[in-house]
Amino acid sequence: MLRKLRKPRLLGAGKDLEKTLASTALVDTNETLSTDIIKNEQKLREIFSNCFDIVFRPITVHGQTRMLLVYVDGLNDIKQLNQVVLKPTMFEGLPEGLGKLERLGEIVEQQLVAVARTKTVMQLSEVVQSVLTANVAILADGESIALIADIKSWAKRAVEEPASEPVVRGPRDGFTETLRTNTSMLRLKVKSPRFKMEAIVVGNVSQTDIVIAYIDGIANESVLEEVRQRVNRIQIDGIIESGYVEEFIEDAPFSPFPTVQNTERPDVVAASLLEGKVAVLIDGTPFALVVPFTFWAALQSAEDYYERFIYATFIRWVRFLLLNMALFLPSLYVAVTTFHPQMIPTNLLLSFAAAREQSPFPAMVEALIMELMFEGLREAGVRLPKAVGSAVSIVGALVIGQAAVQAGIVSAPMVIVVATTGIASFGIPRYNFGIAYRLLRFPMLILAGMFGLFGVTAGALALLIHLVSLRSFGIPYLSPLAPQNRQGIKDIMVRMPRWALHSRPELIVGEDTTRVPKGQKPGPNRGGGT
Amino acid sequence: MAKLSNYQLILMGTNFFTTVFIISLPSQIIATSRQDAWLSYLPAFLIMVIPLWMLSKVMHRFPDQDLFSVLKSRFPIVGSMLTSFYLLFFFFILIRDFRMFIDFISVALLQRTPLTVIGGLVILTCILSARSGVQVVARMHELFYPLLMLITVILPFLFYAGTDIRWMQPVLAQGVKPVLHGSWLAVSYIGEIIILPFIVSNRTFQLKQGLISLLIGAYMLEMLVVLNLLVLSPNLASRMMYPNYELAREVRVTEFLDRFDSILVTFWLPALFQKISLMLNVICHGIKQMMPGVQERSLSTSLGILAFVCGFWFFENPLQLLNLNGGWPAVALIFEILLPLCFYFMLKPRFHR
């Protein structure tokens, strides 16, 4: 059933904006511009008092018509401002015989100001907001309108490969902090008029621009509507990073597992949109949000879809093994050595016993100490300068590990187990998902220390119960495995060849379910040829 | 009423009567039927097809209702009484299964941990699962049960070198009576499959799902009892408390890994958890049908705790559980065969002129 889509709003304008400005009691949202430019200038100077970066540039055209340019220094292209606004109006002036003064705004807009994007506004609040969103406001004496010219330009970071999601094969561009750049990168990847981007302003003070991106006909309408509702419900003073938005729109705030994906890669977002997901881009951060997010999406990397399916499948199995090791290896070691030593082959058991002979702590305490130290080392490594970070963490880990073993505080097998667990946790593609596993390792250790394998099983079961009951925007977290969907299973543990992935994920997609028509399996030409 | 897929229902049905069956009942069946124990299962399965067929016909007469709501809506007073009896029956099965489970854990895995602590952990996990709803329990079945079925398929290959066909010969040497005695012991456990129409309506529950569940369960149980006979022999298997666990301990996969039983138990334990959770869920659902104002989620916590207490109150030791299996069929068959027969003839929609 078709739903009425919200009209996309021009960035930097909107009803919420007016409410915000009204709430700050600085601007009456109903106040219109005066025809007297002096009064307008006075009001604007009052509003922008103590804002040293707001520039008021009065100019006079032909010695008679006074105009005023208001803009933020540092957010506009000064050269373009000089060339397309100041120079034509100051030196070329009004063309002769163009008519009355009331048409100044129209004349300036159409003939003298060669800017791609302009609009006229009549409310003072709109002028204020337009200036704050890096536009130039042009006011003229005798006119109760202002011309808003879009000549944004500020210092931006260049498009680089994302540091958090590097790939060996695949595009090397990543999102930046500028929303326009990010939307343009997506537009380059999905060149279809069905690719929609709806703009919303969130944040009473920060006035952050947020874009909801989706492909019409492919995105699930119920998910899309849910995203719209949740984003529109956000009431906050400022949005600095996508994490703020994520915490407002996620399904299970107290679950360690994320129900919203974040990524810096435009190719990941574009691929997700083609699967029927919805993306949320936030100005000021390179991390875009993608919903819905399932458990299996957390195990997928962008590279899975760029390499051939055999390698991609193998890597997924390795990743799944690493995932289980990251969670269960320390607890299984503790459970087996403490409660079920008969499970270990005799030679290995003797090695473990000899190594643990000197250790004063029970296996569970040893594991907890080592795991906490490892987490501390990992966190410290993030804060260290790059030049010394890797050296300090490697040497520190080696020295601490070796010294602790020689001092008899911990046993060597425990160091190996903890190190292997750490390496395994780095194999999880999604950082926020890996955090959940790092957190859960500790209660699993305690259960293993208290109840052995039975405790590990009970803990794993409780975890699975939680995962099975979790949903992300209405989609079960473990789908398409539970509830089972045979088409969807083709892209979980096994990455079927591209030509075999005929349909989009059933639970996520909207009306357009066919992705790859059948009959495209490659092969030698049939019939003829030598 | 729960919305479950056919696949989920089949797995739940199979899990319901297989996971507890394989704990200690096979040793009693082998003790009575000896080398013909594998024949004992067949009459039990065949008998249970009849109540399944009858119940599917009853469900067909009352579309979009589960059996609890059918009983209440058709005969308010008598239906409520029958619902209460069924709820008590299921609750007793829950207590029995819970106690059997924790006794097994205490003997096989955690010998020095107090039984109450093991029981507390088990019931806590089951309450957590039950509170999430029957759909969560169904999805858990989708995750675990196929692995358990796969293990049953692989097991014969793991025992290829260690079997002796002579342990199953001669066939029917002691006549048919011991085989029927074994069937008598087995039928009450297999009959627990009649819980399916209490969970879902006729849109999900058809005779086909029940038959597929029975078929898969029959294969699994038969495979295990045959392996018990071929590997352990009737003499040894009948003297063991947990013959299938001992069978798993006989698995040798190279010299490095000779304790495969723990891995097998790791897959079997969650299935057992899910059966108890499902039972808890069904009882809560039934009580809610009788008392609509009750909150199902909070009810599952209370019932779980009650089951925990009754598990220690009703049975002092595992031997009492084994002794129960002798007389229990006499009670169970009333609910599993006699009452479904009555439903078939008496539960019909009201005729409106």
mmCIF file of C-alpha atoms in Angstrom, chain A residues 148-423:
data_model
loop_
_atom_site.group_PDB
_atom_site.id
_atom_site.type_symbol
_atom_site.label_atom_id
_atom_site.label_comp_id
_atom_site.label_asym_id
_atom_site.label_seq_id
_atom_site.Cartn_x
_atom_site.Cartn_y
_atom_site.Cartn_z
ATOM 1 C CA ILE A 148 19.603 33.884 0.153
ATOM 2 C CA ALA A 149 22.524 32.790 -1.995
ATOM 3 C CA ASP A 150 24.198 29.415 -1.468
ATOM 4 C CA ILE A 151 27.947 29.858 -1.870
ATOM 5 C CA LYS A 152 29.068 27.601 0.912
ATOM 6 C CA SER A 153 32.721 26.888 1.284
ATOM 7 C CA TRP A 154 34.695 25.960 4.348
ATOM 8 C CA ALA A 155 37.753 23.960 5.266
ATOM 9 C CA LYS A 156 36.897 20.296 4.835
ATOM 10 C CA ARG A 157 38.755 17.072 5.146
ATOM 11 C CA ALA A 158 39.567 15.366 1.870
ATOM 12 C CA VAL A 159 37.909 12.097 0.989
ATOM 13 C CA GLU A 160 40.140 9.331 2.370
ATOM 14 C CA GLU A 161 39.976 5.614 2.974
ATOM 15 C CA PRO A 162 38.118 4.946 6.226
ATOM 16 C CA ALA A 163 40.553 4.091 9.006
ATOM 17 C CA SER A 164 38.059 1.858 10.794
ATOM 18 C CA GLU A 165 37.062 -0.255 7.764
ATOM 19 C CA PRO A 166 40.010 -0.795 5.454
ATOM 20 C CA VAL A 167 39.727 -3.330 2.649
ATOM 21 C CA VAL A 168 42.238 -4.994 0.416
ATOM 22 C CA ARG A 169 39.957 -4.882 -2.595
ATOM 23 C CA GLY A 170 37.214 -2.348 -3.024
ATOM 24 C CA PRO A 171 36.562 1.398 -3.199
ATOM 25 C CA ARG A 172 38.833 3.490 -1.026
ATOM 26 C CA ASP A 173 36.595 6.462 -0.482
ATOM 27 C CA GLY A 174 35.007 7.179 2.835
ATOM 28 C CA PHE A 175 32.499 9.612 4.214
ATOM 29 C CA THR A 176 33.644 12.942 5.587
ATOM 30 C CA GLU A 177 32.177 15.321 8.121
ATOM 31 C CA THR A 178 30.337 17.287 5.421
ATOM 32 C CA LEU A 179 26.834 16.070 4.735
ATOM 33 C CA ARG A 180 26.770 17.450 1.202
ATOM 34 C CA THR A 181 29.908 15.547 0.305
ATOM 35 C CA ASN A 182 28.449 12.358 1.728
ATOM 36 C CA THR A 183 25.150 12.685 -0.081
ATOM 37 C CA SER A 184 26.955 13.431 -3.315
ATOM 38 C CA MET A 185 29.097 10.322 -2.897
ATOM 39 C CA LEU A 186 25.982 8.233 -2.461
ATOM 40 C CA ARG A 187 24.307 9.880 -5.400
ATOM 41 C CA LEU A 188 27.278 8.943 -7.551
ATOM 42 C CA LYS A 189 26.866 5.302 -6.554
ATOM 43 C CA VAL A 190 23.075 5.104 -6.960
ATOM 44 C CA LYS A 191 22.170 7.106 -10.021
ATOM 45 C CA SER A 192 18.444 6.561 -9.910
ATOM 46 C CA PRO A 193 15.551 8.941 -9.403
ATOM 47 C CA ARG A 194 14.152 6.308 -7.036
ATOM 48 C CA PHE A 195 16.981 7.069 -4.654
ATOM 49 C CA LYS A 196 15.386 9.506 -2.238
ATOM 50 C CA MET A 197 16.924 11.650 0.446
ATOM 51 C CA GLU A 198 14.692 13.332 2.976
ATOM 52 C CA ALA A 199 16.180 16.152 5.040
ATOM 53 C CA ILE A 200 15.335 16.856 8.646
ATOM 54 C CA VAL A 201 16.839 19.303 11.128
ATOM 55 C CA VAL A 202 17.393 17.970 14.635
ATOM 56 C CA GLY A 203 18.903 19.690 17.673
ATOM 57 C CA ASN A 204 17.440 22.833 19.213
ATOM 58 C CA VAL A 205 20.793 24.576 19.437
ATOM 59 C CA SER A 206 23.043 22.732 17.017
ATOM 60 C CA GLN A 207 20.463 22.623 14.188
ATOM 61 C CA THR A 208 22.098 19.554 12.754
ATOM 62 C CA ASP A 209 21.028 18.431 9.306
ATOM 63 C CA ILE A 210 20.031 14.795 9.026
ATOM 64 C CA VAL A 211 19.204 12.971 5.829
ATOM 65 C CA ILE A 212 17.150 9.782 5.598
ATOM 66 C CA ALA A 213 18.181 7.954 2.453
ATOM 67 C CA TYR A 214 16.373 5.052 0.834
ATOM 68 C CA ILE A 215 15.448 3.620 -2.541
ATOM 69 C CA ASP A 216 11.780 3.972 -3.283
ATOM 70 C CA GLY A 217 10.150 0.628 -4.009
ATOM 71 C CA ILE A 218 13.029 -1.375 -2.560
ATOM 72 C CA ALA A 219 12.996 -0.087 1.017
ATOM 73 C CA ASN A 220 10.487 -1.628 3.359
ATOM 74 C CA GLU A 221 7.754 0.953 3.912
ATOM 75 C CA SER A 222 7.141 -0.007 7.518
ATOM 76 C CA VAL A 223 10.841 0.268 8.362
ATOM 77 C CA LEU A 224 11.065 3.581 6.551
ATOM 78 C CA GLU A 225 8.066 4.990 8.374
ATOM 79 C CA GLU A 226 9.479 3.771 11.672
ATOM 80 C CA VAL A 227 12.791 5.499 10.945
ATOM 81 C CA ARG A 228 10.997 8.737 10.112
ATOM 82 C CA GLN A 229 8.973 8.612 13.290
ATOM 83 C CA ARG A 230 11.908 7.844 15.520
ATOM 84 C CA VAL A 231 14.140 10.528 14.054
ATOM 85 C CA ASN A 232 11.374 13.116 14.177
ATOM 86 C CA ARG A 233 10.710 12.287 17.816
ATOM 87 C CA ILE A 234 14.251 13.249 18.855
ATOM 88 C CA GLN A 235 14.295 16.244 21.191
ATOM 89 C CA ILE A 236 17.794 17.313 22.157
ATOM 90 C CA ASP A 237 19.890 20.430 22.345
ATOM 91 C CA GLY A 238 22.578 19.262 19.939
ATOM 92 C CA ILE A 239 23.641 16.380 17.734
ATOM 93 C CA ILE A 240 27.399 16.155 17.444
ATOM 94 C CA GLU A 241 27.858 12.606 16.247
ATOM 95 C CA SER A 242 25.705 9.816 14.795
ATOM 96 C CA GLY A 243 25.988 8.009 18.112
ATOM 97 C CA TYR A 244 23.567 10.518 19.593
ATOM 98 C CA VAL A 245 20.959 9.665 16.987
ATOM 99 C CA GLU A 246 21.692 5.964 17.324
ATOM 100 C CA GLU A 247 20.902 5.998 21.026
ATOM 101 C CA PHE A 248 17.563 7.654 20.332
ATOM 102 C CA ILE A 249 16.417 5.347 17.559
ATOM 103 C CA GLU A 250 17.755 1.941 18.615
ATOM 104 C CA ASP A 251 15.403 -0.853 19.652
ATOM 105 C CA ALA A 252 17.036 -2.222 22.766
ATOM 106 C CA PRO A 253 18.946 0.430 24.663
ATOM 107 C CA PHE A 254 20.005 -1.974 27.414
ATOM 108 C CA SER A 255 21.154 -4.754 25.157
ATOM 109 C CA PRO A 256 24.920 -5.044 24.587
ATOM 110 C CA PHE A 257 24.188 -5.862 20.958
ATOM 111 C CA PRO A 258 23.747 -2.966 18.556
ATOM 112 C CA THR A 259 20.567 -2.822 16.541
ATOM 113 C CA VAL A 260 21.834 -0.011 14.341
ATOM 114 C CA GLN A 261 24.797 -0.378 12.019
ATOM 115 C CA ASN A 262 27.310 2.417 11.596
ATOM 116 C CA THR A 263 29.768 2.686 8.748
ATOM 117 C CA GLU A 264 32.145 5.149 7.126
ATOM 118 C CA ARG A 265 31.971 3.490 3.745
ATOM 119 C CA PRO A 266 29.650 4.814 1.035
ATOM 120 C CA ASP A 267 29.811 1.502 -0.811
ATOM 121 C CA VAL A 268 28.468 -0.296 2.259
ATOM 122 C CA VAL A 269 25.638 2.210 2.555
ATOM 123 C CA ALA A 270 24.837 1.956 -1.155
ATOM 124 C CA ALA A 271 24.833 -1.856 -0.991
ATOM 125 C CA SER A 272 22.582 -1.743 2.074
ATOM 126 C CA LEU A 273 20.175 0.588 0.294
ATOM 127 C CA LEU A 274 20.008 -1.841 -2.597
ATOM 128 C CA GLU A 275 19.083 -4.588 -0.150
ATOM 129 C CA GLY A 276 16.145 -2.553 1.105
ATOM 130 C CA LYS A 277 17.682 -0.938 4.179
ATOM 131 C CA VAL A 278 17.404 2.698 5.173
ATOM 132 C CA ALA A 279 20.403 4.945 5.845
ATOM 133 C CA VAL A 280 20.610 7.982 8.098
ATOM 134 C CA LEU A 281 23.369 10.492 7.389
ATOM 135 C CA ILE A 282 24.230 13.161 9.917
ATOM 136 C CA ASP A 283 26.090 16.384 9.263
ATOM 137 C CA GLY A 284 29.346 16.682 11.132
ATOM 138 C CA THR A 285 30.255 13.006 11.270
ATOM 139 C CA PRO A 286 31.539 10.519 8.732
ATOM 140 C CA PHE A 287 29.619 7.670 10.387
ATOM 141 C CA ALA A 288 26.335 6.927 8.686
ATOM 142 C CA LEU A 289 23.682 4.751 10.303
ATOM 143 C CA VAL A 290 22.030 1.861 8.481
ATOM 144 C CA VAL A 291 18.917 0.035 9.651
ATOM 145 C CA PRO A 292 17.749 -2.637 10.144
ATOM 146 C CA PHE A 293 20.815 -4.419 11.459
ATOM 147 C CA THR A 294 20.981 -8.146 12.051
ATOM 148 C CA PHE A 295 23.467 -10.452 13.716
ATOM 149 C CA TRP A 296 24.675 -11.768 10.370
ATOM 150 C CA ALA A 297 25.291 -8.296 9.002
ATOM 151 C CA ALA A 298 27.743 -7.803 11.848
ATOM 152 C CA LEU A 299 29.815 -10.686 10.497
ATOM 153 C CA GLN A 300 29.906 -9.318 6.971
ATOM 154 C CA SER A 301 32.616 -7.129 5.615
ATOM 155 C CA ALA A 302 32.449 -5.065 2.439
ATOM 156 C CA GLU A 303 35.193 -7.211 0.992
ATOM 157 C CA ASP A 304 32.980 -10.304 1.130
ATOM 158 C CA TYR A 305 31.150 -8.991 -1.880
ATOM 159 C CA TYR A 306 34.173 -7.905 -3.857
ATOM 160 C CA GLU A 307 36.121 -11.124 -3.699
ATOM 161 C CA ARG A 308 35.016 -14.356 -5.329
ATOM 162 C CA PHE A 309 32.427 -16.346 -3.469
ATOM 163 C CA ILE A 310 34.690 -19.272 -2.525
ATOM 164 C CA TYR A 311 37.141 -17.070 -0.690
ATOM 165 C CA ALA A 312 34.343 -14.983 0.775
ATOM 166 C CA THR A 313 32.636 -18.105 2.126
ATOM 167 C CA PHE A 314 35.864 -19.391 3.640
ATOM 168 C CA ILE A 315 36.533 -16.053 5.296
ATOM 169 C CA ARG A 316 33.021 -16.039 6.748
ATOM 170 C CA TRP A 317 33.587 -19.421 8.325
ATOM 171 C CA VAL A 318 36.877 -18.214 9.757
ATOM 172 C CA ARG A 319 35.118 -15.147 11.083
ATOM 173 C CA PHE A 320 32.392 -17.249 12.684
ATOM 174 C CA LEU A 321 35.049 -19.403 14.327
ATOM 175 C CA LEU A 322 36.864 -16.304 15.580
ATOM 176 C CA LEU A 323 33.596 -14.930 16.912
ATOM 177 C CA ASN A 324 32.970 -18.051 18.971
ATOM 178 C CA MET A 325 36.562 -18.132 20.130
ATOM 179 C CA ALA A 326 36.359 -14.509 21.216
ATOM 180 C CA LEU A 327 33.430 -15.331 23.451
ATOM 181 C CA PHE A 328 33.964 -18.913 24.563
ATOM 182 C CA LEU A 329 37.674 -19.705 24.526
ATOM 183 C CA PRO A 330 38.591 -18.368 27.983
ATOM 184 C CA SER A 331 35.426 -19.761 29.573
ATOM 185 C CA LEU A 332 35.889 -23.166 27.940
ATOM 186 C CA TYR A 333 39.504 -23.283 29.120
ATOM 187 C CA VAL A 334 38.442 -22.433 32.667
ATOM 188 C CA ALA A 335 35.546 -24.905 32.588
ATOM 189 C CA VAL A 336 37.609 -27.765 31.230
ATOM 190 C CA THR A 337 40.642 -27.266 33.468
ATOM 191 C CA THR A 338 38.575 -26.728 36.609
ATOM 192 C CA PHE A 339 35.608 -29.090 36.239
ATOM 193 C CA HIS A 340 36.283 -31.522 33.416
ATOM 194 C CA PRO A 341 40.038 -32.267 33.255
ATOM 195 C CA GLN A 342 39.196 -35.785 32.074
ATOM 196 C CA MET A 343 38.241 -34.257 28.736
ATOM 197 C CA ILE A 344 41.797 -33.185 27.998
ATOM 198 C CA PRO A 345 44.192 -35.711 26.428
ATOM 199 C CA THR A 346 46.716 -36.935 28.964
ATOM 200 C CA ASN A 347 49.850 -35.328 27.503
ATOM 201 C CA LEU A 348 48.178 -31.962 27.230
ATOM 202 C CA LEU A 349 46.722 -32.336 30.688
ATOM 203 C CA LEU A 350 50.173 -32.929 32.131
ATOM 204 C CA SER A 351 51.476 -29.782 30.388
ATOM 205 C CA PHE A 352 48.603 -27.726 31.763
ATOM 206 C CA ALA A 353 49.064 -29.145 35.225
ATOM 207 C CA ALA A 354 52.791 -28.414 35.200
ATOM 208 C CA ALA A 355 52.192 -24.856 33.975
ATOM 209 C CA ARG A 356 49.482 -24.193 36.533
ATOM 210 C CA GLU A 357 51.342 -25.705 39.402
ATOM 211 C CA GLN A 358 53.024 -22.469 40.399
ATOM 212 C CA SER A 359 50.047 -20.206 39.848
ATOM 213 C CA PRO A 360 48.459 -19.183 43.155
ATOM 214 C CA PHE A 361 45.108 -18.257 41.684
ATOM 215 C CA PRO A 362 42.242 -20.446 40.485
ATOM 216 C CA ALA A 363 41.859 -20.585 36.727
ATOM 217 C CA MET A 364 38.857 -18.256 36.770
ATOM 218 C CA VAL A 365 40.684 -15.537 38.716
ATOM 219 C CA GLU A 366 43.742 -15.909 36.496
ATOM 220 C CA ALA A 367 41.592 -15.528 33.405
ATOM 221 C CA LEU A 368 39.804 -12.491 34.806
ATOM 222 C CA ILE A 369 43.101 -10.790 35.694
ATOM 223 C CA MET A 370 44.571 -11.418 32.252
ATOM 224 C CA GLU A 371 41.441 -10.403 30.407
ATOM 225 C CA LEU A 372 41.190 -7.155 32.349
ATOM 226 C CA MET A 373 44.853 -6.405 31.670
ATOM 227 C CA PHE A 374 44.356 -7.082 27.997
ATOM 228 C CA GLU A 375 41.366 -4.771 27.848
ATOM 229 C CA GLY A 376 43.395 -2.109 29.635
ATOM 230 C CA LEU A 377 46.266 -2.497 27.177
ATOM 231 C CA ARG A 378 43.877 -2.294 24.246
ATOM 232 C CA GLU A 379 42.250 0.859 25.562
ATOM 233 C CA ALA A 380 45.609 2.449 26.333
ATOM 234 C CA GLY A 381 46.795 1.635 22.825
ATOM 235 C CA VAL A 382 43.969 3.677 21.357
ATOM 236 C CA ARG A 383 45.033 6.802 23.251
ATOM 237 C CA LEU A 384 48.771 6.571 22.582
ATOM 238 C CA PRO A 385 50.311 8.630 19.756
ATOM 239 C CA LYS A 386 50.729 6.595 16.597
ATOM 240 C CA ALA A 387 54.483 6.878 16.657
ATOM 241 C CA VAL A 388 54.860 5.085 19.959
ATOM 242 C CA GLY A 389 51.538 3.278 20.236
ATOM 243 C CA SER A 390 52.300 0.083 18.429
ATOM 244 C CA ALA A 391 55.785 -0.251 19.926
ATOM 245 C CA VAL A 392 54.573 0.297 23.456
ATOM 246 C CA SER A 393 51.638 -2.080 23.135
ATOM 247 C CA ILE A 394 53.681 -4.880 21.618
ATOM 248 C CA VAL A 395 56.592 -4.556 24.012
ATOM 249 C CA GLY A 396 54.299 -3.960 26.952
ATOM 250 C CA ALA A 397 52.208 -7.006 26.160
ATOM 251 C CA LEU A 398 55.264 -9.176 25.662
ATOM 252 C CA VAL A 399 57.037 -7.924 28.753
ATOM 253 C CA ILE A 400 53.963 -8.042 30.958
ATOM 254 C CA GLY A 401 52.981 -11.461 29.708
ATOM 255 C CA GLN A 402 56.461 -12.906 29.989
ATOM 256 C CA ALA A 403 57.186 -11.312 33.341
ATOM 257 C CA ALA A 404 53.885 -12.443 34.785
ATOM 258 C CA VAL A 405 54.534 -16.021 33.722
ATOM 259 C CA GLN A 406 58.050 -16.028 35.086
ATOM 260 C CA ALA A 407 56.883 -14.532 38.350
ATOM 261 C CA GLY A 408 54.407 -17.377 38.644
ATOM 262 C CA ILE A 409 51.370 -15.098 38.809
ATOM 263 C CA VAL A 410 49.733 -16.586 35.749
ATOM 264 C CA SER A 411 50.354 -19.699 33.732
ATOM 265 C CA ALA A 412 51.665 -19.700 30.182
ATOM 266 C CA PRO A 413 48.602 -21.472 28.719
ATOM 267 C CA MET A 414 46.422 -18.707 30.137
ATOM 268 C CA VAL A 415 48.514 -16.044 28.380
ATOM 269 C CA ILE A 416 48.140 -17.984 25.144
ATOM 270 C CA VAL A 417 44.389 -18.297 25.629
ATOM 271 C CA VAL A 418 43.960 -14.601 26.356
ATOM 272 C CA ALA A 419 46.167 -13.554 23.451
ATOM 273 C CA THR A 420 44.280 -15.859 21.080
ATOM 274 C CA THR A 421 40.997 -14.469 22.342
ATOM 275 C CA GLY A 422 42.231 -10.930 21.734
ATOM 276 C CA ILE A 423 43.282 -11.744 18.196
#
